PDB file of C-alpha atoms in Angstrom:
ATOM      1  CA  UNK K   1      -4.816   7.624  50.467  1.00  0.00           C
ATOM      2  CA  UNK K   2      -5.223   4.882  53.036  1.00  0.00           C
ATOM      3  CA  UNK K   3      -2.382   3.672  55.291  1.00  0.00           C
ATOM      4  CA  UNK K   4      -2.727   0.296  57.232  1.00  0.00           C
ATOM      5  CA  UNK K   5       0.634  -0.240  59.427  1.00  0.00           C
ATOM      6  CA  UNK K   6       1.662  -3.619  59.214  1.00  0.00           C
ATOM      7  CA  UNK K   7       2.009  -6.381  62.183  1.00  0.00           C
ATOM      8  CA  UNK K   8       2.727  -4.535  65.750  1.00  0.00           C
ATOM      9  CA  UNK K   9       3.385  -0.836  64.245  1.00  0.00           C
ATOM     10  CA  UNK K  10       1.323   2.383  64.992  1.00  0.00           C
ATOM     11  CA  UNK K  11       1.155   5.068  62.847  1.00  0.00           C
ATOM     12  CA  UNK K  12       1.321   8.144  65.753  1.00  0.00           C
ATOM     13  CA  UNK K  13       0.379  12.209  64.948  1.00  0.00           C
ATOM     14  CA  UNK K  14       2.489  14.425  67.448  1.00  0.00           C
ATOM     15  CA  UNK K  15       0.403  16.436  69.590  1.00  0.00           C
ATOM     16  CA  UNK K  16       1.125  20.062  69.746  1.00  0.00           C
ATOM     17  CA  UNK K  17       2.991  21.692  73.011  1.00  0.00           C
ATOM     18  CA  UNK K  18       2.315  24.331  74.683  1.00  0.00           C
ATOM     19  CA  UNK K  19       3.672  27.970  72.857  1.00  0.00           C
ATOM     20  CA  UNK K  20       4.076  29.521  76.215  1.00  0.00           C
ATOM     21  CA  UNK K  21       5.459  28.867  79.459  1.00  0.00           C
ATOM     22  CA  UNK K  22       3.918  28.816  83.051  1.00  0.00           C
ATOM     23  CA  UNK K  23       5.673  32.238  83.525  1.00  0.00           C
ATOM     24  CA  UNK K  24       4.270  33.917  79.950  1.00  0.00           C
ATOM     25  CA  UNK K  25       7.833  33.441  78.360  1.00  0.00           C
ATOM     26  CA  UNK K  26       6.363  32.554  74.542  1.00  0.00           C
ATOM     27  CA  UNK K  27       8.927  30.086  73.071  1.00  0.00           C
ATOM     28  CA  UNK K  28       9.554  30.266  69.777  1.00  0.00           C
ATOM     29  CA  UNK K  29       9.262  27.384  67.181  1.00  0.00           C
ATOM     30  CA  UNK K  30      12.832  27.060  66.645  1.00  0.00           C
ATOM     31  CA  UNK K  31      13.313  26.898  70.627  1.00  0.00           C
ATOM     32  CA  UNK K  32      10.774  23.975  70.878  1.00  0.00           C
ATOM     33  CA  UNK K  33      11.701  20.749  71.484  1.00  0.00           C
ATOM     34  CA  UNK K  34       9.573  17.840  70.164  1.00  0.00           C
ATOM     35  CA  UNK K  35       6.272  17.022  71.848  1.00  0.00           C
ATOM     36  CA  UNK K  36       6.783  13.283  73.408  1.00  0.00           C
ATOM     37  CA  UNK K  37       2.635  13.240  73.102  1.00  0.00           C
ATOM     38  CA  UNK K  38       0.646  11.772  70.212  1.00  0.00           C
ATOM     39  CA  UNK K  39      -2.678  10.465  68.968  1.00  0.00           C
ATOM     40  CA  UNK K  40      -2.648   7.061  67.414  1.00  0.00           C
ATOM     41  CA  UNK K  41      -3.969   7.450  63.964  1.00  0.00           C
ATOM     42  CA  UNK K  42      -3.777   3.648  62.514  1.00  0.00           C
ATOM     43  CA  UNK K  43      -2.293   0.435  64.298  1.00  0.00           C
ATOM     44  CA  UNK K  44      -1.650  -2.742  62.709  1.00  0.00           C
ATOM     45  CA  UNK K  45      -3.168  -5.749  63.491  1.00  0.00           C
ATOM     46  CA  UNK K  46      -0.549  -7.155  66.212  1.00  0.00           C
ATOM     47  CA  UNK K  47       2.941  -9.293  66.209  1.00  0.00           C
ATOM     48  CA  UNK K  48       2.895 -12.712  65.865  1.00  0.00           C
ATOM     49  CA  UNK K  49       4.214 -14.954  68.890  1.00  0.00           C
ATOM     50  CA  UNK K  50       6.452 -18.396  68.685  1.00  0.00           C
ATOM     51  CA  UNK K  51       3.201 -20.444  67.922  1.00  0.00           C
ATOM     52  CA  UNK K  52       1.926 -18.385  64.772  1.00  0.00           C
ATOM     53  CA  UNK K  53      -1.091 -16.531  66.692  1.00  0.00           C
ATOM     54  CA  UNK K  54      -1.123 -12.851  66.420  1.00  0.00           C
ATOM     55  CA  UNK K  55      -0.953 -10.661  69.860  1.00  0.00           C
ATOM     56  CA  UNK K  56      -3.795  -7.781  69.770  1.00  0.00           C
ATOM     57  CA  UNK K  57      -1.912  -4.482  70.668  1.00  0.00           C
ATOM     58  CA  UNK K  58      -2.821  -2.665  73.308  1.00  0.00           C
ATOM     59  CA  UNK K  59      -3.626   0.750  71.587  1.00  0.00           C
ATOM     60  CA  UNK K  60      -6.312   1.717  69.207  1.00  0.00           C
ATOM     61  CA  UNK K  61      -6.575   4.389  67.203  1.00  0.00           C
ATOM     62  CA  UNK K  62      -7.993   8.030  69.120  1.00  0.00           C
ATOM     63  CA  UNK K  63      -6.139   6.831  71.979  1.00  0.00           C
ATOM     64  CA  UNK K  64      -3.410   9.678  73.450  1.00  0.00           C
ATOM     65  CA  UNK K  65      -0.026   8.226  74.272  1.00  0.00           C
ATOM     66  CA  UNK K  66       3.503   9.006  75.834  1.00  0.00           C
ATOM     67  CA  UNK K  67       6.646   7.942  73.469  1.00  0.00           C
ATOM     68  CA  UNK K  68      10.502   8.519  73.822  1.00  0.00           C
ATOM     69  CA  UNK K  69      11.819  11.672  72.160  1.00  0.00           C
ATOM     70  CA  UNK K  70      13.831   9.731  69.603  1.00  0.00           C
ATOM     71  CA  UNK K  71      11.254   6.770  68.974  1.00  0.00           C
ATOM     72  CA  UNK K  72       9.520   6.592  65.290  1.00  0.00           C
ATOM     73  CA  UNK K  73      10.292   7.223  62.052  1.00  0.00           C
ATOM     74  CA  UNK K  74       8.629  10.606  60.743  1.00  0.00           C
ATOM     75  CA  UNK K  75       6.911   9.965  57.290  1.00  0.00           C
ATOM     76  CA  UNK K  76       4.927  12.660  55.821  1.00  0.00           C
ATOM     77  CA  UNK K  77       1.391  11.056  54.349  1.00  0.00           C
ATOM     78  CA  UNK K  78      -1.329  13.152  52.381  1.00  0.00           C
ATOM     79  CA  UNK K  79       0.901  16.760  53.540  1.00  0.00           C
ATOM     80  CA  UNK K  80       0.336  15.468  57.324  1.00  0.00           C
ATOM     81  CA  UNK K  81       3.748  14.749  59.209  1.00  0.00           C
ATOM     82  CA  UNK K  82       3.159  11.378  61.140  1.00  0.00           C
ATOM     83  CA  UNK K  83       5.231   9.211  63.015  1.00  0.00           C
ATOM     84  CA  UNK K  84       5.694   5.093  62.558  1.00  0.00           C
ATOM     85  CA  UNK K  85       6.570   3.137  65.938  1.00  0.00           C
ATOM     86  CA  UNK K  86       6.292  -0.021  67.283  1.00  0.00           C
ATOM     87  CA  UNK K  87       4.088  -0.274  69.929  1.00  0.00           C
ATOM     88  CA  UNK K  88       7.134  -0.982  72.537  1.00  0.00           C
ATOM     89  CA  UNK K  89       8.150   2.601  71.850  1.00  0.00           C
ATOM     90  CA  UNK K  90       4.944   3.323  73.446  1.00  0.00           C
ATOM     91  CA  UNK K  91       5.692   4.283  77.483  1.00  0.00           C
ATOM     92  CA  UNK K  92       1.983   4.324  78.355  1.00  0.00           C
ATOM     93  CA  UNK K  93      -1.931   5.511  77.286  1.00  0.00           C
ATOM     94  CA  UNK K  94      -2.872   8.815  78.787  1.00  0.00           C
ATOM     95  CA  UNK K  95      -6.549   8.584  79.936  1.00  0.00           C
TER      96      UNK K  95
END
């Protein structure tokens, strides 16, 4: 199955954290909080501004991002748990 977000949405897979601290400590998964990392998997094809033109966004899909821990809606597509944002959530595009 296909999935095509619609107008400025991006359709985000979290990225996993680390299972072990800088000290060794191994954290369990019921200890872990969220990653705030992803990989965009799909983006839709931009907003549209007061004059009717659409605005490109400013992802793409492979690109590695930074979101808030609360941003997104999780959705679970094809057994994969993703997350749906729009691309405001986005804080920035780790290079």
């Amino acid at each position: 199955m296909a999935f095509r977000p619609l107008h400025d949405r991006v359709l985000v897979r979290r990225l996993d954290s680390d299972e072990v601290t800088a000290g060794g400590i191994i954290i369990p998964d019921t200890a872990k909080e969220k990653p705030m990392e992803g990989e965009v998997v799909a983006t839709g094809p931009g907003a549209r501004d007061e004059s009717g033109a659409v605005q490109a966004l400013d992802v793409k899909a492979g690109d590695r991002i930074l979101f808030g821990k609360w941003s997104g809606t999780e959705v679970k597509i094809d057994g994969s748990e993703l997350l749906i944002m729009k691309e405001s959530d986005i804080m920035g595009v780790i290079d």
